[in-house]
Amino acid sequence: MKLQCALVSVLAASMCAGQGLTAKKAWTPLRTANGQPDLQGVWTNATITPLERPADLAAKPFFTPSEAAAYEKQVVENANVDRRRSDVTTDVGLAYNEAWWDRGTHVVKTLRTSLIVDPADGKLPALTPEGERRAVALAERRRLHPADGPEDRGLTERCILWPTAGPPMMPSVYNNNYQIFQGPEYVAIMVEMIHDVRIIPLDTRPHLPSGVRQWLGDSRGHWEGNTLVVDTTNFTDKTKFRGSSENLHLTERFTRTDPDTILYEYTVNDPATWTKPWTAQITMTKSASRVYEYACHEGNYGMMGILAGARAEETSSANAGAK
Amino acid sequence: MRCWIVTLIGVACWAAPPPKPANYVPPHTADGQPDIQGVWNNATLTPLERPAALASKAFFTPAEATAYEKLALEQNNRDRRGTDATSDLAGAYNQAWFDRGSKVVPTLRTSLIVDPADGKIPYSVEGEKRMAAAADYARAHPTDGPENLALADRCILWATAGPPMLPGPYNSNYQIFQAPGYVAILIEMIHDVRIIPLDRRPHLPGSVRQWLGDSRGHWEGNTLVVETTNFTDKSHFRGATGNMRLTERFTRTDANTLTYDFTVEDPATFTKPWTASIPMAKSAGPIYEYACHEGNYAVPGILGGARAQEAAVAAGK
Amino acid sequence: MITAAAVAGMLSLVALPAAAQGTASRGPRTADGKPNLNGIWQVLTEANWDLQGHAAAAGPMIPLGAIGAMPPGQGVVEGEEIPYKPEALATKKANFADRLKLDPEVKCYLPGVPRATYMPFPFQIVQTPKFILISYEYANAARTIYMEDPGPPPVDSWMGQSVGHWEGDTLVVDVTGFNDQTWFDRAGDYHTDALHVVERYTLRGPDTLMYEATIEDKNVFTKPWKISMPIYRRLEKNVQLMEFKCVEFVEELMYGQYRKKTAK
């Protein structure tokens, strides 16, 4: 409890310094019919702020507003630069631009230069030796077996799980959209990618048995003042958020700081992977749009193309007698 | 002369719902149904159809009945050892195994069929043709696969279940339960349960067909009348199609007797509806579990044996 | 023909709304004053896949895709884990590994007790003072609960012998005389012929039955263990059990190897 208070005050101080979300007149959120602070509506967490602070901004935890604007301009231009190359393969590989991507065009409203707020340097804490070992083994496996079968491909290509669902819910390449619903005993978050719904009970029931593991883990929520605190455990060892293990313990906090903003903060606790817990913040912005159906698996030509292409390449190189 | 008069009376009786000894009043269940509950057995030596040898004899005399019973029991238990192992094995069954009962029906009729008067099933020309074709096919394909074997051998359906519920070679046992709005008949072979609603609900849709059909019941005085439709075309009761309509009547005629009558209609198979009557006798029970399929060594044996015979023939013996 | 009993029966039905307003446990009653369990019921849990809590998993038959996959379940076992003896747990795991061949459900065999209760099929209770018949849609399995003790089971059977009595408003059913052939679920949980099951059925409102079963088998488990789940009344208009005579559906599986090969 003491630690929690300390964290809050550090955040408040840094927010003030960054001149982003000045903790002005404590805005009182609206309430739902059954008295919960109202988080409902469609929200987007698209942002060009990276998770970790870029090396060239190591000394700069926060942008000034004009620096932020300049950064935004540069990032958006880069995303749309003409990258035609001479060979067909590279040309196709680089053909995406903002017509396709929708990473957002703004940094987070706090103007922090990383999503990570703790450690203070905006970088992930060091991996444990086991975490390092796992990461190396995984990278090696991917190098040696890029496309033996569907399990070698990423979860997005397999249409199983998108980073926007997580949890934690991280912005991704497009469709960073969420719709939040609140009932008397539940908060439900519909994640556009891939029509995942996180249904978070607010009573005091225990988590699922430890033998039961789920891609999105198992979440339990409660209100602390105007902040929804969500505790998630029971992850599988296949979810691997940034290399995490199945013993990842995630705490998320949702606070509506003004009519158009939810401050979303999460703390990752996984002693098997990182030497200490780490925390990130993203500002979610109210969206005028609707959430669409993303029938990922139903239209998954990508997987067939990748695997069949890999098999065709192997056959042709085998036929060509290449070593 | 005596036989002729008896026959006449018999026919007259069956034109109306069977009148019963007027002095027996069955007890009632708590919700007012005549009580037909308990364990019942319908084994009898009387065949469904009148045997050709008895064509002119609609009813036995008591002495004739006794003689018939004695003969039947002797026949079933005679030593039928053959000279070769195959026929020896096939003839090995006797009353230690069978339980067809030891008596003819109390009315002494020489068939269970009471209408038509000749005690035979009134097949139409089309019905006979179909039966003959089925018999030809069965002769040509006796053991190709499980679907060519008898329903009893496959452990799918026994004659005692039907419906109609005819006695079988053994275990012709039933237990009846009554609760408000329902009569349930647990049939020992093969743990089939006929649950008969007594409300006025419609039958299942015509596209839904079931081995035991779909039954609806109601009480007419002390008689439970059950109407059953929605048979499959695989049930083939005595050659009938899936459009067969069955009406059964259960009347408790004394403390230990449940009179069971049934009428079969199927214009595609029979020239007219025909009716049979079987008395069911109170039994001490209990009903045992008959786990037929779980112990079905017969089907693999029959089919495996047929395949072995074919292989032997193909290999030139 | 109006008997006193019939009048009493009608009065008890008329009295129902008042009774419902009174003590919650009173509930609908039969003419002989017992909780009325008549009707068609079905369980909604995933217990038949695995009594213990489990995440979803791929099924054993690839061509069935998601249809053959295992749905997740929170588990129905009190204490979460079935208390297997160590060597028996090894047998359970071997059962699971070979379940397509070994699970009696695959072959449409009788499900035994308590599995018959939580198969994903309805069953009908026909309740009389001396016998309670439970007719299961699955494989037309059936059992008769004797409300007067019939003595020890004369022979072992798949469904056992059930003897029932009332404890207050709870129907308690004592089941013995099992053979060793059934499983408790598709996950390989099994027993020997020393199995003894005690079930408890208690109405919770007119359309819900709370069900518990205590299971013991000294050859397999270190101690008795308990499962519990609600059973829901099927409320559709004109609902009835239909036939699920699955023997026909498994003939190809069981006897196909003996089928005559037609040289066409």
Coordinates of N, CA and C in Angstrom, one line a residue, chain A residues 53 170-171:
Chain A
R53 N 12.6 4.0 -24.8 CA 13.1 5.2 -25.2 C 14.2 5.0 -26.2
M170 N -1.4 -3.4 -26.1 CA -0.4 -2.5 -26.7 C -0.8 -2.1 -28.1
P171 N -0.6 -0.9 -28.5 CA -0.9 -0.5 -29.8 C -0.1 -1.3 -30.9

